[in-house]
Coordinates of C-alpha atoms in Angstrom, one line a residue:
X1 CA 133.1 214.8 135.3
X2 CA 130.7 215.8 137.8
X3 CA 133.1 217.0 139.8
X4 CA 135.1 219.7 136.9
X5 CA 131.4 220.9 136.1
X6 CA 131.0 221.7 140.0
X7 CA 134.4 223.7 140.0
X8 CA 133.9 225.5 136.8
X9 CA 130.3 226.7 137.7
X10 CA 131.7 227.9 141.0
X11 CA 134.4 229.6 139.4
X12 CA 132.0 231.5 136.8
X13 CA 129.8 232.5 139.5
X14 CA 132.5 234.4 141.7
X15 CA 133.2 236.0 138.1
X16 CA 129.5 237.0 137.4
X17 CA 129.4 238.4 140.9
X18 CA 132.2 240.6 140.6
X19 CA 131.1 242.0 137.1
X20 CA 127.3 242.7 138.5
X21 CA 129.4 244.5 142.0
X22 CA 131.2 246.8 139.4
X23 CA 128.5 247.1 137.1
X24 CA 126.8 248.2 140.3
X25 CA 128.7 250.3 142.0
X26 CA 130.0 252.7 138.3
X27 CA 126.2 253.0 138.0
X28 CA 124.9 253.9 140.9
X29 CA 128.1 255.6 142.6
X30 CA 128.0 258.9 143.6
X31 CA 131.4 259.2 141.4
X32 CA 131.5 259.9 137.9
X33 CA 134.3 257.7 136.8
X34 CA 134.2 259.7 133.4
X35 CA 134.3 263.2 134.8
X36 CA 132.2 264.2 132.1
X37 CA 130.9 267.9 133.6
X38 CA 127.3 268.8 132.8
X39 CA 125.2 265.4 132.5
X40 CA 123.3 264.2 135.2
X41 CA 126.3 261.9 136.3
X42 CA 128.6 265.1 136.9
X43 CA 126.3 268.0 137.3
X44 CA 129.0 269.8 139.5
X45 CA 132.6 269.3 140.1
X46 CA 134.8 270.1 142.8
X47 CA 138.4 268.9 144.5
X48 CA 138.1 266.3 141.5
X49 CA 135.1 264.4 142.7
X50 CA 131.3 264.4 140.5
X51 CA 128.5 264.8 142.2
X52 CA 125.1 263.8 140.6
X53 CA 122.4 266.0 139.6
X54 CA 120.1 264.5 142.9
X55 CA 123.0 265.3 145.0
X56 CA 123.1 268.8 143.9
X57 CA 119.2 269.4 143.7
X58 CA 119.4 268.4 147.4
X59 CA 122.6 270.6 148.1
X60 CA 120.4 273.5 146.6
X61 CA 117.3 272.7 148.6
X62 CA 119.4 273.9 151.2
X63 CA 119.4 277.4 150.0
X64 CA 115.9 278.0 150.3
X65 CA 115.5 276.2 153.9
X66 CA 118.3 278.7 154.6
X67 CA 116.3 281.6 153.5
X68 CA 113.2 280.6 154.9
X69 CA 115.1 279.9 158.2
X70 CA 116.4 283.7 158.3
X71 CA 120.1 283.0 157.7
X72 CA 120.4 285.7 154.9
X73 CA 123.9 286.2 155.2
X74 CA 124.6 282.7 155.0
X75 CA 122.3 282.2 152.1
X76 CA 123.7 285.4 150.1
X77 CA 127.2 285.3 150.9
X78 CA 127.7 281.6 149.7
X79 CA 125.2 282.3 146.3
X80 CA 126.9 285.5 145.4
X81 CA 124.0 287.5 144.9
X82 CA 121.5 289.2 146.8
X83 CA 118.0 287.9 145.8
X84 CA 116.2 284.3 144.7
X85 CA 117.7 282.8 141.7
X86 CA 116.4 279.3 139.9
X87 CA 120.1 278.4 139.4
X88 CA 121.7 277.6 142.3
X89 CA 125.1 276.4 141.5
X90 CA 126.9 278.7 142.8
X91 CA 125.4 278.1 146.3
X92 CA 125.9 274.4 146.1
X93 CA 129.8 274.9 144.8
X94 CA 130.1 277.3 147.8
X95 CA 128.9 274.9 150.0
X96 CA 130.9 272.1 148.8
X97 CA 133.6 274.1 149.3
X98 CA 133.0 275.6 152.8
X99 CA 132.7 271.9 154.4
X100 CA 136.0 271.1 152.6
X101 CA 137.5 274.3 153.7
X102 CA 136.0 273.7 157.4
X103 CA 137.4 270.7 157.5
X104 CA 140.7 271.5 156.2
X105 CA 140.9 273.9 159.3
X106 CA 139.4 271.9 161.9
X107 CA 136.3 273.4 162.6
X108 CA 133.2 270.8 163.3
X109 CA 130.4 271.9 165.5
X110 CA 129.6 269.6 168.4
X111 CA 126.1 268.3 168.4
X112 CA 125.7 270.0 171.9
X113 CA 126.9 273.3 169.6
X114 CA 124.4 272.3 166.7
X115 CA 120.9 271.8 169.2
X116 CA 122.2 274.9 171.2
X117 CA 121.7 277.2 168.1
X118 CA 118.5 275.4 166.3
X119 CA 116.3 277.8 169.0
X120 CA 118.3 280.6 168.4
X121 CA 117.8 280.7 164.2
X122 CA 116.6 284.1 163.5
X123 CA 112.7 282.5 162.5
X124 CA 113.1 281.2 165.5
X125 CA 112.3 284.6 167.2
X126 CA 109.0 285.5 165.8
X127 CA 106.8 285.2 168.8
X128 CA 104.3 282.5 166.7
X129 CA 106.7 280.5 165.1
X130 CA 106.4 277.1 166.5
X131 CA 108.4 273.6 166.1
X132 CA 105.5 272.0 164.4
X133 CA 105.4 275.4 161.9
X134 CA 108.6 274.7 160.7
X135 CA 108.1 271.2 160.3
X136 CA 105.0 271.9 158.4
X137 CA 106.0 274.9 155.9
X138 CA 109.2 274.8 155.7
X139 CA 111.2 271.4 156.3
X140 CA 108.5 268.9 155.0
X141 CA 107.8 271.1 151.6
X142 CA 111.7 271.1 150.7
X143 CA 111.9 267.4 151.5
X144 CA 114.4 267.9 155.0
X145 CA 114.6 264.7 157.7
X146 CA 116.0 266.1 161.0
X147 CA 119.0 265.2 160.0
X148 CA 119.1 267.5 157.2
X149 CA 118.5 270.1 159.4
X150 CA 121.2 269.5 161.6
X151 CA 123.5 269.8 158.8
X152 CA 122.2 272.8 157.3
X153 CA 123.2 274.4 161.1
X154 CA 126.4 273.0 161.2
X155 CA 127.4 274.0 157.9
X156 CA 125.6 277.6 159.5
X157 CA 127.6 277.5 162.3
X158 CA 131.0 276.7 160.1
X159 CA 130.4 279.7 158.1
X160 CA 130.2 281.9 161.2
X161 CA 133.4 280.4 162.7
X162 CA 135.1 280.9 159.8
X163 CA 134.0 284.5 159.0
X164 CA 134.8 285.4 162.3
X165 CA 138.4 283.6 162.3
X166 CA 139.4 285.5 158.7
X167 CA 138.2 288.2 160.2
X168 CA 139.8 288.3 163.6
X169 CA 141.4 291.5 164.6
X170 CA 139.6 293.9 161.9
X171 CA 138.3 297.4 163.7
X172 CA 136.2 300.3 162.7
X173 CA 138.4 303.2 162.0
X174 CA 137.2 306.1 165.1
X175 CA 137.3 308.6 162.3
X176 CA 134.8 307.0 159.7
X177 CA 132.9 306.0 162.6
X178 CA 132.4 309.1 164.0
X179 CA 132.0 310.8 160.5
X180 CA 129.1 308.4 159.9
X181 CA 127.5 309.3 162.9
X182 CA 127.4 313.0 162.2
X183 CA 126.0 312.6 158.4
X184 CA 123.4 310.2 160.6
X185 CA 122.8 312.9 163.1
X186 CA 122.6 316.5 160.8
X187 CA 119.7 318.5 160.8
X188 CA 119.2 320.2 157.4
X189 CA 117.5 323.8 157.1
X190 CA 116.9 323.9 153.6
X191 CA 114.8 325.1 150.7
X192 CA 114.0 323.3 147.0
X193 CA 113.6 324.9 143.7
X194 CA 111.1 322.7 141.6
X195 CA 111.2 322.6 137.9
X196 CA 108.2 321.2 137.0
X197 CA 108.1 319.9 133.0
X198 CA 104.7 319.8 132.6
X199 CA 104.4 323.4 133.0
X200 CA 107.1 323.6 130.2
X201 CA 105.3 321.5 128.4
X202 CA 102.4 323.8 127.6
X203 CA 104.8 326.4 125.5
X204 CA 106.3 323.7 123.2
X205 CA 104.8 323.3 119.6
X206 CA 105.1 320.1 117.8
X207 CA 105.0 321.3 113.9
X208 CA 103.7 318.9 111.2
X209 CA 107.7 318.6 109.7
X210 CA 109.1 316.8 113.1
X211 CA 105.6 314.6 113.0
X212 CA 107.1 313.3 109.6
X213 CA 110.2 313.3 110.2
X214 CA 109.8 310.9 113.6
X215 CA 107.5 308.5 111.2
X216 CA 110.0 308.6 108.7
X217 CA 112.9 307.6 111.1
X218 CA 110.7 305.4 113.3
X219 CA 108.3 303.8 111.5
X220 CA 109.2 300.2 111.8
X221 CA 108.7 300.2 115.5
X222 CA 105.4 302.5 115.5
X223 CA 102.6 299.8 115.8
X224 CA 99.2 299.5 117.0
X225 CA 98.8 298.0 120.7
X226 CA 97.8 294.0 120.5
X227 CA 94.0 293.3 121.2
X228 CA 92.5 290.1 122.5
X229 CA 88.6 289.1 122.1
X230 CA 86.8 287.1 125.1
X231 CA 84.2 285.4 125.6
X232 CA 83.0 285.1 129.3
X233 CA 80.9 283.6 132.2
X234 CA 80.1 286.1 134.4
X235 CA 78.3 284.3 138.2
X236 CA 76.7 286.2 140.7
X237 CA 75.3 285.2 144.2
X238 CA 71.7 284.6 144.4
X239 CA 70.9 287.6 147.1
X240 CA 69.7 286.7 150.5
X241 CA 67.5 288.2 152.5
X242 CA 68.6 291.0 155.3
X243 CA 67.1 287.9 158.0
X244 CA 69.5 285.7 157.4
X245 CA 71.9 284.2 160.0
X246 CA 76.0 284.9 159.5
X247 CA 75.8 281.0 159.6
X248 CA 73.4 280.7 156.9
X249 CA 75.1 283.3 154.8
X250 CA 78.5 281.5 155.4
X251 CA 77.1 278.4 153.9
X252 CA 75.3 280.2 151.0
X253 CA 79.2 281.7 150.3
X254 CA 80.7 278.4 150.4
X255 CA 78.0 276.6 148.5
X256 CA 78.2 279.6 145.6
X257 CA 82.3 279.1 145.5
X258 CA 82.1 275.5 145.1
X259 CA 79.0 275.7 142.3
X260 CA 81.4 278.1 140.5
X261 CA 84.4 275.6 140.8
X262 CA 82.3 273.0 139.3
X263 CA 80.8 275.6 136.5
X264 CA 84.9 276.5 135.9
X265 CA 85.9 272.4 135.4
X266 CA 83.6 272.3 133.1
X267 CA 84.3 275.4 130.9
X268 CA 88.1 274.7 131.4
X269 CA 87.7 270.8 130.0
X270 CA 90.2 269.7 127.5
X271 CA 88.8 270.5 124.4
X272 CA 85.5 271.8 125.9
X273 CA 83.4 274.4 123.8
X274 CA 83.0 277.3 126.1
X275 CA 80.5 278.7 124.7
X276 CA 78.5 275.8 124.1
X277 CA 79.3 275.3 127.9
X278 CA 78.4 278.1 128.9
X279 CA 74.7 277.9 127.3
X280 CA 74.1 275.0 129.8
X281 CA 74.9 277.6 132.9
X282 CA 72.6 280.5 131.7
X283 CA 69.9 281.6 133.4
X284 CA 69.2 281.0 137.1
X285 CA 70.8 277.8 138.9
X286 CA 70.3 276.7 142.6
X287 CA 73.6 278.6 143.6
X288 CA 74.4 281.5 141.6
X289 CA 73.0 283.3 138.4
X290 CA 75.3 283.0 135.4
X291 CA 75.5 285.3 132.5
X292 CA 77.4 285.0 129.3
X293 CA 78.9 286.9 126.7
X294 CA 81.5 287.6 124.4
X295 CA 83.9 291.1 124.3
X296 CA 85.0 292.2 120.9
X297 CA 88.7 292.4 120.6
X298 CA 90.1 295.2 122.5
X299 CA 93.4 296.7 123.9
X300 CA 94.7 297.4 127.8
X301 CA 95.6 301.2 126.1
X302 CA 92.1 301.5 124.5
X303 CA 88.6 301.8 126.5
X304 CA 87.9 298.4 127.8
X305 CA 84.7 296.7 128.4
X306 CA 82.8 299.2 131.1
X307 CA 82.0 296.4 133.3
X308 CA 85.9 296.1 133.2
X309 CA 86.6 300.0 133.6
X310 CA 89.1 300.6 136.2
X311 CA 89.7 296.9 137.2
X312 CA 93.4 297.0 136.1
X313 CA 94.0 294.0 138.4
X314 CA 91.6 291.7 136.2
X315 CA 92.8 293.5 132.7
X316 CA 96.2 292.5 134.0
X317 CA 95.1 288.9 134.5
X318 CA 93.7 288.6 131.3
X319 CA 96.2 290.2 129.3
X320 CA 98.7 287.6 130.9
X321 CA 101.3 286.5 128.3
X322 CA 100.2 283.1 130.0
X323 CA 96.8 283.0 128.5
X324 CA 97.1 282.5 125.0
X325 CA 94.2 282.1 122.1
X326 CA 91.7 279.0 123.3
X327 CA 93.1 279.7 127.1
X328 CA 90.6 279.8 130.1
X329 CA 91.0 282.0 132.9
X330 CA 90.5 280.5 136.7
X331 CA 87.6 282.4 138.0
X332 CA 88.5 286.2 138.7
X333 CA 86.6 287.7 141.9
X334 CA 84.8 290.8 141.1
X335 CA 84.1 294.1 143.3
X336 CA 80.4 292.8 143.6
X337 CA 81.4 289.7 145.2
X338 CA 81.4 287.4 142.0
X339 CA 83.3 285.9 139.7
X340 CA 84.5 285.7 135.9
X341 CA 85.8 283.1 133.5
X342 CA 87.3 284.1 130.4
X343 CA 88.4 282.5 127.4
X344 CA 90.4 283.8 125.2
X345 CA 89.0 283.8 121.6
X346 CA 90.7 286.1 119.4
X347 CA 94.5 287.2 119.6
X348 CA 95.0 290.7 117.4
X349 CA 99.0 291.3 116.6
X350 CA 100.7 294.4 116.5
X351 CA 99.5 296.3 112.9
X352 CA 101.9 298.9 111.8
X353 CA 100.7 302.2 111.7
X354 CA 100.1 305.5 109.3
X355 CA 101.7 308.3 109.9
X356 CA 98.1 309.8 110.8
X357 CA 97.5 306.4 113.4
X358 CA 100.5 307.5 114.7
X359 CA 100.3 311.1 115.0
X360 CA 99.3 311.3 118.8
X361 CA 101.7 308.9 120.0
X362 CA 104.3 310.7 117.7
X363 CA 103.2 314.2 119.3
X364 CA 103.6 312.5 122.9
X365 CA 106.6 311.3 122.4
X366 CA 108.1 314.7 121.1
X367 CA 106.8 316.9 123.3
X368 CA 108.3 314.9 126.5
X369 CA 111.7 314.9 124.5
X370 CA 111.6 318.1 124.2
X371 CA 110.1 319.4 127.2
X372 CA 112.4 317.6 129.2
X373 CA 115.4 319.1 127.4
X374 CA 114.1 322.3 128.3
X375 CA 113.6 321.8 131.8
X376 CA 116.7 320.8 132.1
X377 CA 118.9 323.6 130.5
X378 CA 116.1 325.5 133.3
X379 CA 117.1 324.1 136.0
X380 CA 121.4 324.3 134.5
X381 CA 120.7 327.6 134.0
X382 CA 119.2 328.6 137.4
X383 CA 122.0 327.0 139.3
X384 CA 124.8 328.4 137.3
X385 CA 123.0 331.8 137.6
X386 CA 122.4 331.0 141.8
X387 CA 125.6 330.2 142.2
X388 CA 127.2 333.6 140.5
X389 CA 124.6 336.0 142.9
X390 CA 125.5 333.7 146.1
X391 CA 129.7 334.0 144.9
X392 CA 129.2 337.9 144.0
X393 CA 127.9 338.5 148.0
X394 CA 123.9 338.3 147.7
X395 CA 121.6 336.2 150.1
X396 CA 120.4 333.4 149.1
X397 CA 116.5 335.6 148.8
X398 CA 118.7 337.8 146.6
X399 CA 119.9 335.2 144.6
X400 CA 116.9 333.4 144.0
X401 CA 115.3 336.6 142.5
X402 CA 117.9 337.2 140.4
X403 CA 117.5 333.9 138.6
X404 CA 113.7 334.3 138.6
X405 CA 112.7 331.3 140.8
X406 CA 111.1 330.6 143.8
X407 CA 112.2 328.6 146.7
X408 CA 110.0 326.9 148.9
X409 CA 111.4 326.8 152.5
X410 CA 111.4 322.7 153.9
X411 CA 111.1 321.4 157.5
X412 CA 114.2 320.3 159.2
X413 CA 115.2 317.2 158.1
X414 CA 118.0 314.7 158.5
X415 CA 118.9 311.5 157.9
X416 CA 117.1 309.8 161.0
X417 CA 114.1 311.4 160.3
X418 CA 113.7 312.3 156.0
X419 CA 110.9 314.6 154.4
X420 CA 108.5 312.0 155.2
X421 CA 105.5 313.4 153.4
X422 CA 107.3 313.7 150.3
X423 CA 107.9 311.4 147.5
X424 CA 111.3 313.0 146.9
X425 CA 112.7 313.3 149.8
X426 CA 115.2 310.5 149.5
X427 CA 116.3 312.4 146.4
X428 CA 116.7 315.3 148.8
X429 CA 118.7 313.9 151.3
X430 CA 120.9 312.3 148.4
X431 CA 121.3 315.9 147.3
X432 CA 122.2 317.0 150.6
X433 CA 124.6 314.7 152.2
X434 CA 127.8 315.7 150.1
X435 CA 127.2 319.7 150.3
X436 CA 128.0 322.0 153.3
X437 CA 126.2 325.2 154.7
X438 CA 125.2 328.2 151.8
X439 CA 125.2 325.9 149.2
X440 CA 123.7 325.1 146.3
X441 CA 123.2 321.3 145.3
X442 CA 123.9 319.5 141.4
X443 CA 120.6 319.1 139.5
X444 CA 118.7 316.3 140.9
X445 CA 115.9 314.6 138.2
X446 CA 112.6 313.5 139.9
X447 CA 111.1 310.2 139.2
X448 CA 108.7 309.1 136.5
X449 CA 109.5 312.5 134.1
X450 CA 108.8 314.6 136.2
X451 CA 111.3 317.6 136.2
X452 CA 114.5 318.3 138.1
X453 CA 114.7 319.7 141.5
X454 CA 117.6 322.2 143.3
X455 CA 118.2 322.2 147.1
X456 CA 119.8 325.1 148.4
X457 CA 121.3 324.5 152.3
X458 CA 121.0 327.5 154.6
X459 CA 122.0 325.1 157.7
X460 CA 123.1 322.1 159.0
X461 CA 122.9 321.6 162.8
X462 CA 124.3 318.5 164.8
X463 CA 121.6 318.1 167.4
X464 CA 122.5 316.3 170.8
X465 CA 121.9 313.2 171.3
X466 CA 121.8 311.0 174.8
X467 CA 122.3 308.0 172.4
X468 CA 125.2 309.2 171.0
X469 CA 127.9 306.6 172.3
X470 CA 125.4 303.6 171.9
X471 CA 124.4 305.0 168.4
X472 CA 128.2 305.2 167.9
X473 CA 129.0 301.7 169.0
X474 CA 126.3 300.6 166.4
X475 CA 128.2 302.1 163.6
X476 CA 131.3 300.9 164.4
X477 CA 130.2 296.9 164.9
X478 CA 128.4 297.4 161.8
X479 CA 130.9 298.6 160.1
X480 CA 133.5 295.6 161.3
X481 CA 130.6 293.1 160.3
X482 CA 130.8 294.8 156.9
X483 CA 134.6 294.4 157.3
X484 CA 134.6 290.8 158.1
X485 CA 132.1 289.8 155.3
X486 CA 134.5 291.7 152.7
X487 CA 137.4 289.5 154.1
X488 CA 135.7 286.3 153.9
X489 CA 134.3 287.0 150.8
X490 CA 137.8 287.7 149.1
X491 CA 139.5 285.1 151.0
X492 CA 136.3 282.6 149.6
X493 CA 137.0 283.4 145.9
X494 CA 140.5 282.7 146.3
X495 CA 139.3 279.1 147.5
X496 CA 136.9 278.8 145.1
X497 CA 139.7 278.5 142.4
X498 CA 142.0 276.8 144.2
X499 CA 139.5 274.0 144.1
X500 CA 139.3 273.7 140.6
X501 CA 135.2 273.7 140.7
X502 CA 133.4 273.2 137.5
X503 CA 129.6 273.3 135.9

């Protein structure tokens, strides 16, 4: 009897060790067995394998070490965009993909290959960038062993051998290469015809029947700016004396911060009364003075507080969509070398307005409508009638008189070395770079409302330049690089479909 119990037992425990070794390994397996795309079990998909939401917040990790390394192309080429983005799935697909595709073609960087380039990253060339930097700001903060590291390179160095490979055999064309070098190397004699709208402003009339009229059509979306009331703690230093030592002054600054850090925890408790709190600071203390108060509710349009006038960084603090009613404010330095708290104690909505509320804003925004129409059919008007005086045989003086404006002659310029003392002279050189000699450009609008601009070329020069053929070689290898990323790019999408990836 003794004996059947022994061989049963036996026999259930081999069974209850193979269902807790497959209960194991379906939860705890990188696999999802369900292919269920989405939950944490398959966050991403690719060449019919799951991989788990930690294996992807890792994979993405290694976007920002990228960045912070320097490899930009890398970083951009495999995310499919050009700045930061939160959601980095399409970098971690990419990469997924690129080892697969790597591998698929043989490429795998030797370790020899893989040390050989860690000195050469491009952070690696800033003169103070040290071993024990990177270690401490950038691969410690995103979690990365040395081995992580090493993988991040040789999936760096991959994507190079690749690029280049799809790449092989692409050239600049001599022709676009040279014709890039000359719109590089023109100098522009030019003049610019201004057409300024506040100055056609001042001859427009807004009459009492558009007023209405705009309220009528517009009145939903005419309200009053939103206010907020504060109260505050306002600390200042206690002053020292002009005999005091820079060591003794340092101390007095440190002991003043840290009093106001501890005034701050307290006035920033969970359901702490500030102004209650505050009471308990007033007056003078051994490290600062403290005064307290309370702002009625006001607007960033309308005059604020004039202890706040001008301080647009600290009205832009408090105004924060962050800070909400009850909110308290980290302490905010001041010009004078203190510091304010504020709490947020009254949250005023938008109101809709009256017509007479609204009458200014309404006059505002009819006079720039309008004044910026007619600016425009100015400047229209003063090219169309340029262009008929320059066609009919007049100089460019001529022409100009003719259509009543006045040209203001600019220094030589090209595209090496732009109108650097003006705000518009990209705008210039944009107008420029498609127009020949005697010429007068489209209608260019400035910036910000501010009118539209003309630019007239009298002549363009190619200047000489002992660079030429280096400046030359430049263009050409980056325009192949451009070349090459354009081919890898196209020939990436194509895998990226073939490998039936999912989200």
């Amino acid at each position: 009897m003794l004996t059947q119990i022994r061989h049963i037992q036996k026999g259930t425990l081999i069974v209850v060790t193979i269902i807790i070794v497959i209960a194991f390994a379906f939860l705890y397996s990188d696999f999802d067995f369900s292919g269920s795309v989405g939950t944490d079990r398959c966050a991403v998909k690719a060449y019919d394998r799951c991989y788990r939401g930690k294996e992807v917040k890792k994979l993405a990790s290694y976007y920002d070490v990228s960045t912070m390394l320097g490899m930009g192309e890398f970083a951009n080429v495999l995310s499919g965009v050009q700045r930061s983005d939160q959601n980095r799935f399409d970098f971690v697909l990419s990469l997924i993909i690129l080892r697969a595709e790597a591998e698929k073609l043989g490429i795998e960087p030797s370790a020899e290959e893989i040390k050989s380039a860690i000195p050469k990253l491009p952070i690696f060339q800033q003169p103070w960038v040290t071993a024990q930097f990177i270690e401490n700001n950038v691969l410690g903060p995103n979690g990365f062993t040395d081995g992580d590291l090493a993988q991040l390179v040789k999936d760096y160095l991959s994507f190079q051998k690749l690029r280049d490979l799809i790449g092989n055999g692409v050239a600049a064309i001599p022709s676009e290469t040279n014709s890039r070098y000359v719109r590089g190397s023109q100098n522009y004699t030019a003049s610019a015809i201004e057409f300024d709208r506040e100055k056609v402003s001042k001859d427009i009339k807004i009459t009492a029947e558009e007023i209405a009229e705009y309220f009528e059509e517009n009145s939903e979306t005419l309200l009053s700016d939103p206010q907020r009331g504060f109260q505050f703690a306002r600390f200042e230093p206690i002053p020292l004396g002009d005999d005091v030592t820079n060591e003794q002054r340092s101390k007095s600054d440190l002991a003043f911060a840290q009093a106001v850090n501890r005034a701050y925890a307290d006035l920033a408790a969970k359901d702490a009364d500030f102004v209650e709190v505050a009471k308990q600071y007033a007056g003078k203390k051994a490290d600062f003075v403290m005064t307290k108060g309370a702002y009625e509710p006001f607007s960033l349009a309308s005059s604020p507080p004039k202890e706040l006038e001008g301080n647009d960084v600290l009205l832009g603090q408090i105004f924060s969509g962050v800070f909400q009613e009850g909110n308290v404010t980290v302490p905010i330095a001041t010009e004078e070398g203190g510091y304010f708290v504020f709490c947020v104690s009254e949250l005023v909505e938008p109101q809709p307005l009256t017509e007479e509320q609204a009458k200014s804003a309404i006059e505002q925004a009819l006079l720039a409508k309008k004044s910026n129409r007619a600016v425009s059919d100015a400047a229209n008007a003063a090219r169309a009638a340029l262009n008929e005086a320059l066609e009919s045989g007049k100089t460019f003086a001529e022409a100009a008189k003719a259509a009543k404006v006045t040209p203001e002659s600019l220094p030589v310029f090209s595209a090496r070395e732009p109108l650097a003392d003006r705000k518009d002279g990209n705008l210039i050189l944009s107008a420029v770079s498609s127009i020949g000699e005697n010429t007068v450009s489209e209608v260019v609008e400035k910036p910000g409302g501010e009118g539209y601009l003309l630019v007239y070329i009298d002549k363009i020069e190619l200047y000489e330049d002992p660079e030429e053929d280096s400046m030359k070689r430049s263009i050409a290898a980056s325009t192949e690089a451009g070349l090459r990323r354009t081919l890898f790019s196209s020939w990436f999408n194509q895998r990226k479909l073939a490998s039936t990836s999912s989200r």
